[in-house]
Amino acid sequence: MNRFGKAFSFTTFGESHGPAVGCVIDGIPAGLCIDEAFIQSELDRRRPGQNKFATARKEGDKVEILSGVFEGLSTGSPIALVIFNENQKSGDYENVKDLFRPGHADFTYFHKYGIRDYRGGGRSSARETAARVAAGAVAKLLLKALHVEVKSGVCAIGTIEAIQYDFSRVAQSPIYALDASVEKAQEDAIMEAKNTHDSIGGVALVHIVGAPAGLGEPLYYKLDALLAEAMMGINGVKAIEIGEGFHASSLKGSTNNDAITKEGFVSNHSGGILGGISNGDTITCKVYFKPTPSIFIAQQTITKEGEEVECSLKGRHDPCIAVRGSVVAESMAALVVADLLLLNMGSRLEHLQKVYM
Amino acid sequence: MNRFGKAFSFTTFGESHGPAVGCVIDGIPAGLCIDEAFIQSELDRRRPGQNKFATARKEGDKVEILSGVFEGLSTGSPIALVIFNENQKSGDYENVKDLFRPGHADFTYFHKYGIRDYRGGGRSSARETAARVAAGAVAKLLLKALHVEVKSGVCAIGTIEAIQYDFSRVAQSPIYALDASVEKAQEDAIMEAKNTHDSIGGVALVHIVGAPAGLGEPLYYKLDALLAEAMMGINGVKAIEIGEGFHASSLKGSTNNDAITKEGFVSNHSGGILGGISNGDTITCKVYFKPTPSIFIAQQTITKEGEEVECSLKGRHDPCIAVRGSVVAESMAALVVADLLLLNMGSRLEHLQKVYM
Amino acid sequence: MNRFGKAFSFTTFGESHGPAVGCVIDGIPAGLCIDEAFIQSELDRRRPGQNKFATARKEGDKVEILSGVFEGLSTGSPIALVIFNENQKSGDYENVKDLFRPGHADFTYFHKYGIRDYRGGGRSSARETAARVAAGAVAKLLLKALHVEVKSGVCAIGTIEAIQYDFSRVAQSPIYALDASVEKAQEDAIMEAKNTHDSIGGVALVHIVGAPAGLGEPLYYKLDALLAEAMMGINGVKAIEIGEGFHASSLKGSTNNDAITKEGFVSNHSGGILGGISNGDTITCKVYFKPTPSIFIAQQTITKEGEEVECSLKGRHDPCIAVRGSVVAESMAALVVADLLLLNMGSRLEHLQKVYM
Amino acid sequence: MNRFGKAFSFTTFGESHGPAVGCVIDGIPAGLCIDEAFIQSELDRRRPGQNKFATARKEGDKVEILSGVFEGLSTGSPIALVIFNENQKSGDYENVKDLFRPGHADFTYFHKYGIRDYRGGGRSSARETAARVAAGAVAKLLLKALHVEVKSGVCAIGTIEAIQYDFSRVAQSPIYALDASVEKAQEDAIMEAKNTHDSIGGVALVHIVGAPAGLGEPLYYKLDALLAEAMMGINGVKAIEIGEGFHASSLKGSTNNDAITKEGFVSNHSGGILGGISNGDTITCKVYFKPTPSIFIAQQTITKEGEEVECSLKGRHDPCIAVRGSVVAESMAALVVADLLLLNMGSRLEHLQKVYM
């Protein structure tokens, strides 16, 4: 099950230390300008090795388009994108090949499949998220053509939370921070974790602006349910909330309901979604990342044979996956919206009449 | 899109004030004993009108099996379950037929479809969750045959949170409370909301016990992603977390990682899921419900024509949807696990050899 | 797997001698006028017991709409249709409960599921096609609103083949014959088979007129592939051809290619489909039905325990399933086209811009 | 919609004259030995340029595995296979870029998408079938591990039909002929078509041997329906039949039914399928290919602007697509069976108990 989406869908492949990772994107409407430089620029935002807050592992992440584009335009055929792996150091993983790293998928892949590619986590590596970002970039091209925008940033690192959200500054921040007033403290929290051979969790915020009312297919492909699936499926995510989110559970209805006036919704506790369908307001969700499981402090674990051993990791790892994870969350949000835009085309007879008659 | 699941799937139909709600369950292995009384007893747990903490609306919720069962056993053919609606008071909704109730799906259904069944929310009504619970009951029969158990309860009402979780007492509690020490305070919170014509949010906890390691289809049908989709798709849910959840984002990796010994995992911050696959430990998730949007306090809204009006609701509503919602969350969890148990059958060549050779 | 279609889809349920058969249709655009009398009239065309050429078994086939319609219009929610079974004579099947009727699915259901509902074939009964026709009727309502028409008739009974096709006379013919000049001979062939306790095969022709060019989703949801799947899935169908069909394999390219002029295609060997996509011409397919497997001549078979016995059938059966089968083929064609009309909505960026901007 | 299959599925990408064609295969059970040389040998069977009966166009068709294999075994992760295109002569297509070649998909792709990649047919080129054969090779590895075999050969070229079928000689025949007694006449028919700048149709036969009873998911993923979809979706196929097929429509039930004895079925008119489910006998289907639409005789057509012009083709084309098409049909059959083997794993509770308890 390596596919996401129904109408606008993508299938990914590839392992951390195999020849390549990539994706096949299906359902792209014909006639869309496919800007290869933009796709590359999105991958660059996710790419590691850019500063001290991320892993020193350098991945070129050079994307190649193998199909589906003719004279710069999408043809309606699937677009395959491939990123050949470079700079792999499989040797780093020789010492963990027979044991299960705590907090990682080693244990579960082995128990599910009876075999696992131990090199860098194999298929379970966050390396695969490069393919998500590549697919997300194509989704963003479609969204742009329909005047929908997806934005993301980091709102919390450990316990240091943003007070205000300024998406316009994210691109300038090495940790994609939304709030200048806490950025330094957030950076310090990451460096403190890194310097103590530990890691730290964080939270990404995603906003979708300009989406028309009506997106989301009730009752089992709702916009919020699909966002939840999309976000929870990202490596390291343990919680997701829409709008007022988990705080809503402690409120009264009179506080949480958004009153409606001629000008629109007075507040946005709903996060732009009612009954699983977009209401035209900004769609908001927060994505909670656990701390990177790869830490250099010794940990207790067992081998495949069940013997207890100490796990001592080597290699290069992000001290905080929420930072680069925010770009992945943004990409997944774009993919969700692209899918729902296509699905919603059939929601009314008058839409069909507009196209066919 | 009214279907959930891939291998073990169900499709629901029906509106609050139409002739019936129901579901067609597909993918049930043949040879399973279909205990009709058990299905009915599960529906009874969700049924309103049982005490002062829920809506006074009485729904008989008598389930009928239309297909797929022969001499008490599943035949491998789809099981259709139908619950004919009774005790409908469409008249209660005459006064809201032209306006959008705040916090409800009225606005979005109208903007998506250009038409809406205003009687009791129509398709968006929580009435539909009866079909989920009916399908979930069949899933639980399958799980029971494989020694997997799903449990639920209420852990918070408003700001009153359970300190400890005791699933064995839930059936005795009128609000399905997990913690006797706070139950009275939780009941008071609900009654206070009800008496002030308001409503209140709450949180449900779901545990899945006995699931084998290996459930979850990476990378886009992971166990946690699927639980997130399932839970977020329930009426009124605004957030979901797995294991340590939201809190994990504020932790260090050295705290959050679960060490492994010969006896198993030392802790369960992961909520029984690593890399989207079950690890054999108890699977845990929390589901956050917003306060019931239907309140009797006057609210500001607009009509279909965009005119500003005051919204004054009548009818009978739960002051806290988290209570009966916990049963729905439990049902959805069972449906997720049933689906993944079937999908995992093809994960290893040796499984196929066991069955075919 | 009891669902057909992706965007416009339906799920069926029910057995020959269970409480009911029915379907849940999903993906119907909102705003479509749902003409219940038309749905019933389509069912009446398929209904047995109407003349001596069909089984004497009388099925009322009264359809009930359980959901998805409000004030006569589709709401975008699933429409559930149910037909309660009447006139069941389970007793007719007591003598076959332990043996496998030749040509029937008894053997395979038992080997697949380890259990079978022997009453009238259970799930494998052609009784289920009532649900297909009901769903097809709703599809035809959508097609009509877009000026697409689906027609069917019988072109061959046994070796008696129609020379010319006149769809306008089909409704008047008790065997839905397309050609008046051979109708009598075809009727005689059926009666001869019936009177000798045997059965006979036949061929249905389906035409789809007015479908726009562009329907079909290459490369794995092509129009012709989908028609093939739809038709081959009907009880008793053993072959399907599009346009020139199996005859095309004996031709030269210079004969088979359809030349193109300003006025359109000069011939229609392609059957209106090129590369799996409709070309705007009439879409044509022929569907080949085997003779009814239920015959009253004694046959050799075995019991569940493997003991050889003589199979002597009772009950009431169509001597030629192609006649009523033609209505089912027409319904399936309508369902295929409805699905592809919806899917094609996303084929071009300009379609999305027309709807959203 | 570029994916086929549900449990064992594959997604293809690529155009005739783009950088590459390929596929991503999903759902492969872990622990399967992935024999790369075998995959290559399957591609070699489909590869053009091998003798005078096929196009002189040489395609290296060198397959590369990008993912999903570790130490020679499948890991349960998707296997991506890519074949980079070589020997492209786009120049051959300059003269057809503005017109619609008769019998080709040029017309329909243009009308569906508003844009088309005219080089060699782009996505609609039979070049894509290399990806099907690559995926089919992996399916055949799975089938072999479960003792199921798929075989194919050519049974008719134009009007020259095989009298008897000998699969063991197919590999030695340059036209994959099943019958030595007509092979020379079939070769002559191809050469005659080629020498007169024309083309000719043909028929492929596929047998599946050793499949267990029980494959096929009623009622909408039946084995025969799925084979029909798979075969009709191959370039140039216009008809498909199972077992007695077309001929069955002219028979009596007493002739067509297969009697059953302790030793099994006395005859195999059913083609190994009853009620859409395999019965353990050999599964047989015939696939009818139209003559290659690319011929060198001048043809009448129109340009994109609707102007009438003469179409004069250049390039290198197979005079009979049925020959190499038989390999594609065999591959698709393998993919169908692999998918159904996985899906059937959940058909009985006892299968689940075997794996989980």
Coordinates of C-alpha atoms in Angstrom, one line a residue, chain C:
Chain C
M1 CA -15.6 -7.3 -3.6
N2 CA -19.1 -6.4 -4.2
R3 CA -18.6 -2.9 -5.6
F4 CA -18.3 -1.7 -9.1
G5 CA -17.0 1.6 -10.3
K6 CA -14.8 4.3 -8.9
A7 CA -16.4 7.7 -9.1
F8 CA -20.0 6.6 -9.8
S9 CA -20.0 3.3 -7.9
F10 CA -22.4 0.8 -6.5
T11 CA -22.2 -2.0 -4.0
T12 CA -24.7 -4.9 -4.1
F13 CA -25.9 -7.3 -1.5
G14 CA -28.4 -10.1 -1.1
E15 CA -29.1 -13.7 -2.0
S16 CA -31.7 -15.4 -4.0
H17 CA -33.6 -16.7 -1.0
G18 CA -32.5 -14.3 1.7
P19 CA -34.7 -11.4 2.9
A20 CA -33.7 -8.9 0.2
V21 CA -31.3 -7.9 -2.6
G22 CA -30.3 -4.3 -3.1
C23 CA -27.5 -1.8 -3.7
V24 CA -26.0 1.3 -2.4
I25 CA -25.1 3.7 -5.2
D26 CA -22.4 6.2 -4.4
G27 CA -21.1 9.2 -6.3
I28 CA -24.4 10.5 -7.8
P29 CA -24.0 14.2 -8.5
A30 CA -26.4 16.3 -6.5
G31 CA -29.4 17.9 -8.2
L32 CA -30.4 14.9 -10.4
C33 CA -34.1 14.2 -10.6
I34 CA -34.6 10.7 -9.2
D35 CA -37.6 9.3 -11.0
E36 CA -38.7 6.3 -8.9
A37 CA -41.2 5.2 -11.5
F38 CA -38.4 4.9 -14.1
I39 CA -36.3 2.8 -11.8
Q40 CA -39.3 0.5 -11.3
S41 CA -39.9 0.3 -15.1
E42 CA -36.3 -0.7 -15.7
L43 CA -36.7 -3.5 -13.1
D44 CA -39.9 -4.6 -14.8
R45 CA -37.9 -5.1 -18.0
R46 CA -35.6 -7.6 -16.2
R47 CA -38.4 -9.2 -14.1
P48 CA -39.1 -12.9 -14.8
G49 CA -42.5 -14.4 -15.1
Q50 CA -43.7 -12.2 -17.9
N51 CA -44.1 -14.7 -20.7
K52 CA -43.4 -18.3 -21.7
F53 CA -39.8 -17.5 -22.8
A54 CA -38.7 -16.8 -19.3
T55 CA -39.0 -18.6 -16.0
A56 CA -42.5 -18.8 -14.5
R57 CA -41.0 -17.6 -11.2
K58 CA -42.8 -14.4 -10.3
E59 CA -40.7 -11.8 -8.6
G60 CA -42.5 -8.6 -7.6
D61 CA -39.3 -6.7 -7.7
K62 CA -40.8 -3.7 -6.0
V63 CA -37.9 -1.3 -5.4
E64 CA -37.7 1.0 -2.3
I65 CA -35.5 4.0 -2.0
L66 CA -34.0 4.1 1.5
S67 CA -31.8 7.2 1.3
G68 CA -30.1 9.9 -0.7
V69 CA -33.1 11.6 -2.2
F70 CA -34.7 14.8 -0.9
E71 CA -37.7 16.4 -2.4
G72 CA -37.2 14.3 -5.6
L73 CA -33.6 15.3 -6.1
S74 CA -30.3 13.5 -5.4
T75 CA -28.5 15.1 -2.5
G76 CA -25.0 13.8 -3.3
S77 CA -25.4 11.2 -0.5
P78 CA -25.6 7.5 -1.3
I79 CA -28.8 6.1 -2.7
A80 CA -29.7 2.8 -1.2
L81 CA -32.2 0.7 -3.1
V82 CA -33.7 -2.5 -1.7
I83 CA -36.0 -5.1 -3.2
F84 CA -37.4 -7.5 -0.7
N85 CA -37.6 -11.1 -1.9
E86 CA -41.0 -12.8 -2.3
N87 CA -42.2 -16.0 -3.8
Q88 CA -39.2 -18.0 -2.6
K89 CA -39.5 -21.7 -2.8
S90 CA -36.5 -22.9 -0.9
G91 CA -37.9 -26.3 -0.9
D92 CA -37.0 -26.6 -4.6
Y93 CA -33.4 -26.8 -3.6
E94 CA -33.5 -29.3 -0.8
N95 CA -32.5 -32.1 -3.2
V96 CA -29.4 -30.2 -4.4
K97 CA -28.1 -29.0 -1.1
D98 CA -25.3 -31.5 -0.9
L99 CA -24.4 -31.7 -4.6
F100 CA -22.8 -29.5 -7.1
R101 CA -25.0 -28.6 -10.1
P102 CA -23.0 -28.8 -13.3
G103 CA -22.4 -25.4 -14.9
H104 CA -23.2 -23.6 -11.7
A105 CA -21.1 -21.9 -9.1
D106 CA -22.0 -24.4 -6.4
F107 CA -18.6 -26.2 -6.7
T108 CA -16.5 -23.1 -6.7
Y109 CA -18.3 -21.3 -3.8
F110 CA -18.0 -24.3 -1.7
H111 CA -14.3 -24.6 -2.4
K112 CA -13.6 -21.0 -1.9
Y113 CA -15.6 -20.4 1.3
G114 CA -16.1 -23.9 2.8
I115 CA -19.8 -23.1 3.1
R116 CA -22.5 -22.3 0.7
D117 CA -26.1 -21.0 0.7
Y118 CA -27.5 -23.6 -1.6
R119 CA -31.0 -22.0 -1.9
G120 CA -31.3 -20.9 -5.5
G121 CA -27.6 -20.4 -5.8
G122 CA -27.5 -18.0 -2.9
R123 CA -25.3 -15.1 -3.8
S124 CA -24.4 -16.5 -7.2
S125 CA -28.0 -16.4 -8.3
A126 CA -29.0 -14.2 -11.2
R127 CA -31.4 -12.7 -8.8
E128 CA -28.6 -10.3 -7.8
T129 CA -28.8 -8.7 -11.3
A130 CA -32.0 -7.0 -10.1
A131 CA -29.7 -4.8 -8.0
R132 CA -27.5 -4.1 -11.1
V133 CA -30.6 -3.0 -13.1
A134 CA -31.7 -0.8 -10.2
A135 CA -28.3 0.9 -10.1
G136 CA -28.2 1.1 -13.8
A137 CA -31.5 2.9 -13.9
V138 CA -30.1 5.7 -11.7
A139 CA -27.0 5.8 -14.0
K140 CA -29.4 6.1 -17.0
L141 CA -31.1 9.1 -15.3
L142 CA -27.7 10.8 -15.1
L143 CA -26.9 9.9 -18.7
K144 CA -30.2 11.2 -19.9
A145 CA -29.5 14.5 -18.3
L146 CA -26.3 14.6 -20.4
H147 CA -28.0 13.4 -23.6
V148 CA -26.3 10.0 -23.6
E149 CA -28.5 7.0 -24.4
V150 CA -27.8 3.3 -23.9
K151 CA -29.8 0.7 -25.8
S152 CA -29.8 -3.1 -26.0
G153 CA -31.4 -6.0 -27.7
V154 CA -31.0 -9.7 -28.5
C155 CA -29.1 -10.3 -31.7
A156 CA -28.7 -14.1 -31.6
I157 CA -30.4 -17.1 -30.0
G158 CA -28.4 -20.3 -30.5
T159 CA -27.3 -20.2 -34.1
I160 CA -30.1 -17.9 -35.3
E161 CA -28.5 -14.5 -35.8
A162 CA -30.0 -11.2 -36.5
I163 CA -29.2 -9.7 -39.9
Q164 CA -30.1 -6.2 -39.0
Y165 CA -30.5 -4.3 -35.8
D166 CA -33.6 -2.3 -34.9
F167 CA -33.5 -1.1 -31.3
S168 CA -36.9 0.6 -31.7
R169 CA -38.7 -2.7 -31.8
V170 CA -37.0 -4.4 -28.8
A171 CA -39.5 -3.2 -26.3
Q172 CA -42.3 -4.8 -28.2
S173 CA -40.6 -8.2 -28.5
P174 CA -41.1 -10.8 -25.8
I175 CA -37.5 -11.9 -26.4
Y176 CA -36.1 -8.4 -27.0
A177 CA -35.3 -9.4 -30.5
L178 CA -33.5 -6.8 -32.7
D179 CA -34.5 -8.3 -36.0
A180 CA -38.1 -9.0 -36.9
S181 CA -37.1 -11.2 -39.8
V182 CA -35.5 -13.8 -37.5
E183 CA -37.6 -13.3 -34.3
K184 CA -39.9 -16.2 -34.9
A185 CA -37.0 -18.6 -35.6
Q186 CA -35.4 -17.3 -32.4
E187 CA -38.5 -17.8 -30.4
D188 CA -38.8 -21.3 -31.8
A189 CA -35.3 -22.1 -30.8
I190 CA -36.0 -21.1 -27.2
M191 CA -39.2 -23.1 -27.1
E192 CA -37.5 -26.1 -28.6
A193 CA -34.9 -26.0 -25.9
K194 CA -37.5 -25.5 -23.2
N195 CA -39.6 -28.4 -24.5
T196 CA -36.7 -30.8 -24.5
H197 CA -35.8 -29.8 -20.9
D198 CA -32.7 -28.2 -22.2
S199 CA -31.5 -24.6 -22.6
I200 CA -29.9 -22.5 -25.2
G201 CA -27.3 -19.7 -25.5
G202 CA -27.7 -16.3 -27.0
V203 CA -26.0 -12.9 -27.7
A204 CA -27.0 -9.4 -26.6
L205 CA -26.0 -6.2 -28.4
V206 CA -25.4 -2.9 -26.6
H207 CA -25.1 0.5 -28.2
I208 CA -24.2 3.7 -26.5
V209 CA -25.2 6.8 -28.4
G210 CA -24.2 10.4 -27.8
A211 CA -21.3 9.8 -25.5
P212 CA -18.7 12.6 -25.8
A213 CA -15.2 11.8 -27.1
G214 CA -12.8 11.4 -24.3
L215 CA -14.4 8.8 -22.0
G216 CA -12.0 6.2 -20.7
E217 CA -9.0 6.5 -18.3
P218 CA -5.9 5.1 -19.8
L219 CA -4.1 2.8 -19.3
Y220 CA -5.9 0.7 -16.7
Y221 CA -9.4 2.0 -16.7
K222 CA -10.0 2.1 -20.4
L223 CA -13.5 2.3 -21.7
D224 CA -13.3 -1.0 -23.5
A225 CA -11.5 -2.8 -20.7
L226 CA -14.1 -1.6 -18.2
L227 CA -17.0 -2.7 -20.5
A228 CA -15.3 -6.1 -20.8
E229 CA -15.1 -6.4 -17.1
A230 CA -18.7 -5.2 -16.6
M231 CA -20.1 -7.6 -19.2
M232 CA -17.9 -10.7 -18.4
G233 CA -19.0 -10.3 -14.8
I234 CA -22.7 -10.9 -15.6
N235 CA -23.9 -14.4 -14.9
G236 CA -23.4 -16.7 -17.8
V237 CA -21.3 -14.4 -20.0
K238 CA -18.4 -16.2 -21.7
A239 CA -17.2 -13.7 -24.3
I240 CA -17.3 -10.0 -25.2
E241 CA -16.3 -8.0 -28.2
I242 CA -16.1 -4.4 -29.1
G243 CA -16.9 -3.1 -32.6
E244 CA -15.6 -5.5 -35.2
G245 CA -14.5 -7.7 -32.3
F246 CA -13.3 -11.2 -32.8
H247 CA -13.7 -10.8 -36.6
A248 CA -11.1 -8.0 -36.5
S249 CA -8.4 -10.7 -35.8
S250 CA -8.9 -12.1 -39.3
L251 CA -8.7 -8.8 -41.1
K252 CA -6.0 -6.6 -42.7
G253 CA -5.3 -3.2 -41.3
S254 CA -6.3 -1.5 -44.5
T255 CA -9.8 -3.0 -44.0
N256 CA -10.1 -2.6 -40.3
N257 CA -8.9 1.0 -39.8
D258 CA -11.6 3.6 -39.9
A259 CA -10.8 6.5 -42.2
I260 CA -11.6 9.9 -40.9
T261 CA -13.2 12.8 -42.8
K262 CA -14.5 16.2 -41.8
E263 CA -17.9 14.5 -41.2
G264 CA -16.4 12.0 -38.9
F265 CA -15.4 8.4 -39.1
V266 CA -16.2 6.7 -42.4
S267 CA -16.8 3.3 -40.8
N268 CA -17.0 2.1 -37.2
H269 CA -14.9 -1.1 -36.9
S270 CA -13.5 0.4 -33.8
G271 CA -16.8 0.3 -32.0
G272 CA -16.4 3.9 -31.0
I273 CA -13.3 3.3 -29.0
L274 CA -9.6 4.0 -29.9
G275 CA -6.8 3.5 -27.4
G276 CA -9.4 2.8 -24.8
I277 CA -11.1 6.2 -25.1
S278 CA -14.4 7.0 -26.8
N279 CA -14.1 8.8 -30.1
G280 CA -17.6 10.3 -30.2
D281 CA -19.1 7.6 -32.5
T282 CA -21.6 5.0 -31.3
I283 CA -20.0 2.6 -28.8
T284 CA -20.9 -1.0 -29.7
C285 CA -20.4 -4.2 -27.9
K286 CA -21.7 -7.7 -28.1
V287 CA -22.1 -10.0 -25.1
Y288 CA -22.2 -13.8 -25.5
F289 CA -24.2 -15.8 -23.0
K290 CA -23.8 -19.5 -22.5
P291 CA -27.0 -21.6 -22.3
T292 CA -28.7 -21.6 -18.8
P293 CA -26.8 -24.2 -16.7
S294 CA -30.1 -25.2 -15.0
I295 CA -31.6 -27.9 -17.2
F296 CA -34.0 -30.7 -16.4
I297 CA -32.1 -33.4 -18.2
A298 CA -30.3 -35.7 -15.8
Q299 CA -26.6 -34.8 -15.4
Q300 CA -23.6 -36.5 -13.8
T301 CA -22.1 -34.8 -10.7
I302 CA -20.7 -35.3 -7.3
T303 CA -21.7 -34.5 -3.7
K304 CA -19.7 -32.3 -1.2
E305 CA -18.3 -35.6 0.0
G306 CA -17.1 -36.5 -3.5
E307 CA -19.6 -39.2 -4.1
E308 CA -20.9 -39.5 -7.7
V309 CA -24.6 -38.9 -8.1
E310 CA -27.1 -38.0 -10.7
C311 CA -28.3 -34.4 -10.7
S312 CA -31.9 -33.9 -11.3
L313 CA -33.1 -30.3 -11.1
K314 CA -36.5 -29.0 -10.2
G315 CA -37.7 -25.4 -10.0
R316 CA -38.3 -22.7 -12.7
H317 CA -35.6 -21.5 -14.9
D318 CA -35.2 -19.3 -18.0
P319 CA -34.5 -21.5 -21.0
C320 CA -32.3 -18.7 -22.4
I321 CA -30.6 -16.2 -20.0
A322 CA -29.5 -14.0 -22.9
V323 CA -33.0 -12.5 -23.2
R324 CA -33.3 -10.9 -19.7
G325 CA -29.5 -10.8 -19.6
S326 CA -29.6 -8.1 -22.4
V327 CA -31.3 -5.7 -19.9
V328 CA -28.5 -6.4 -17.4
A329 CA -25.9 -5.8 -20.0
E330 CA -27.5 -2.5 -20.9
S331 CA -27.5 -1.5 -17.2
M332 CA -23.9 -2.3 -16.8
A333 CA -23.0 -0.3 -19.8
A334 CA -24.9 2.7 -18.4
L335 CA -23.0 2.3 -15.1
V336 CA -19.7 2.2 -16.9
V337 CA -20.4 5.3 -18.9
A338 CA -21.6 7.2 -15.8
D339 CA -18.4 6.3 -13.9
L340 CA -16.2 7.5 -16.8
L341 CA -18.2 10.7 -17.3
L342 CA -17.4 11.6 -13.7
L343 CA -13.7 10.5 -13.9
N344 CA -13.2 12.5 -17.1
M345 CA -14.1 15.7 -15.3
G346 CA -10.6 16.0 -14.0
S347 CA -8.8 15.3 -17.3
R348 CA -8.0 18.9 -18.2
L349 CA -7.0 21.9 -16.2
E350 CA -9.5 23.9 -18.1
H351 CA -12.4 21.8 -16.8
L352 CA -11.3 22.6 -13.2
Q353 CA -11.0 26.3 -14.1
K354 CA -14.5 26.2 -15.5
V355 CA -15.9 24.9 -12.3
Y356 CA -13.7 26.7 -9.7
M357 CA -12.9 30.0 -11.2

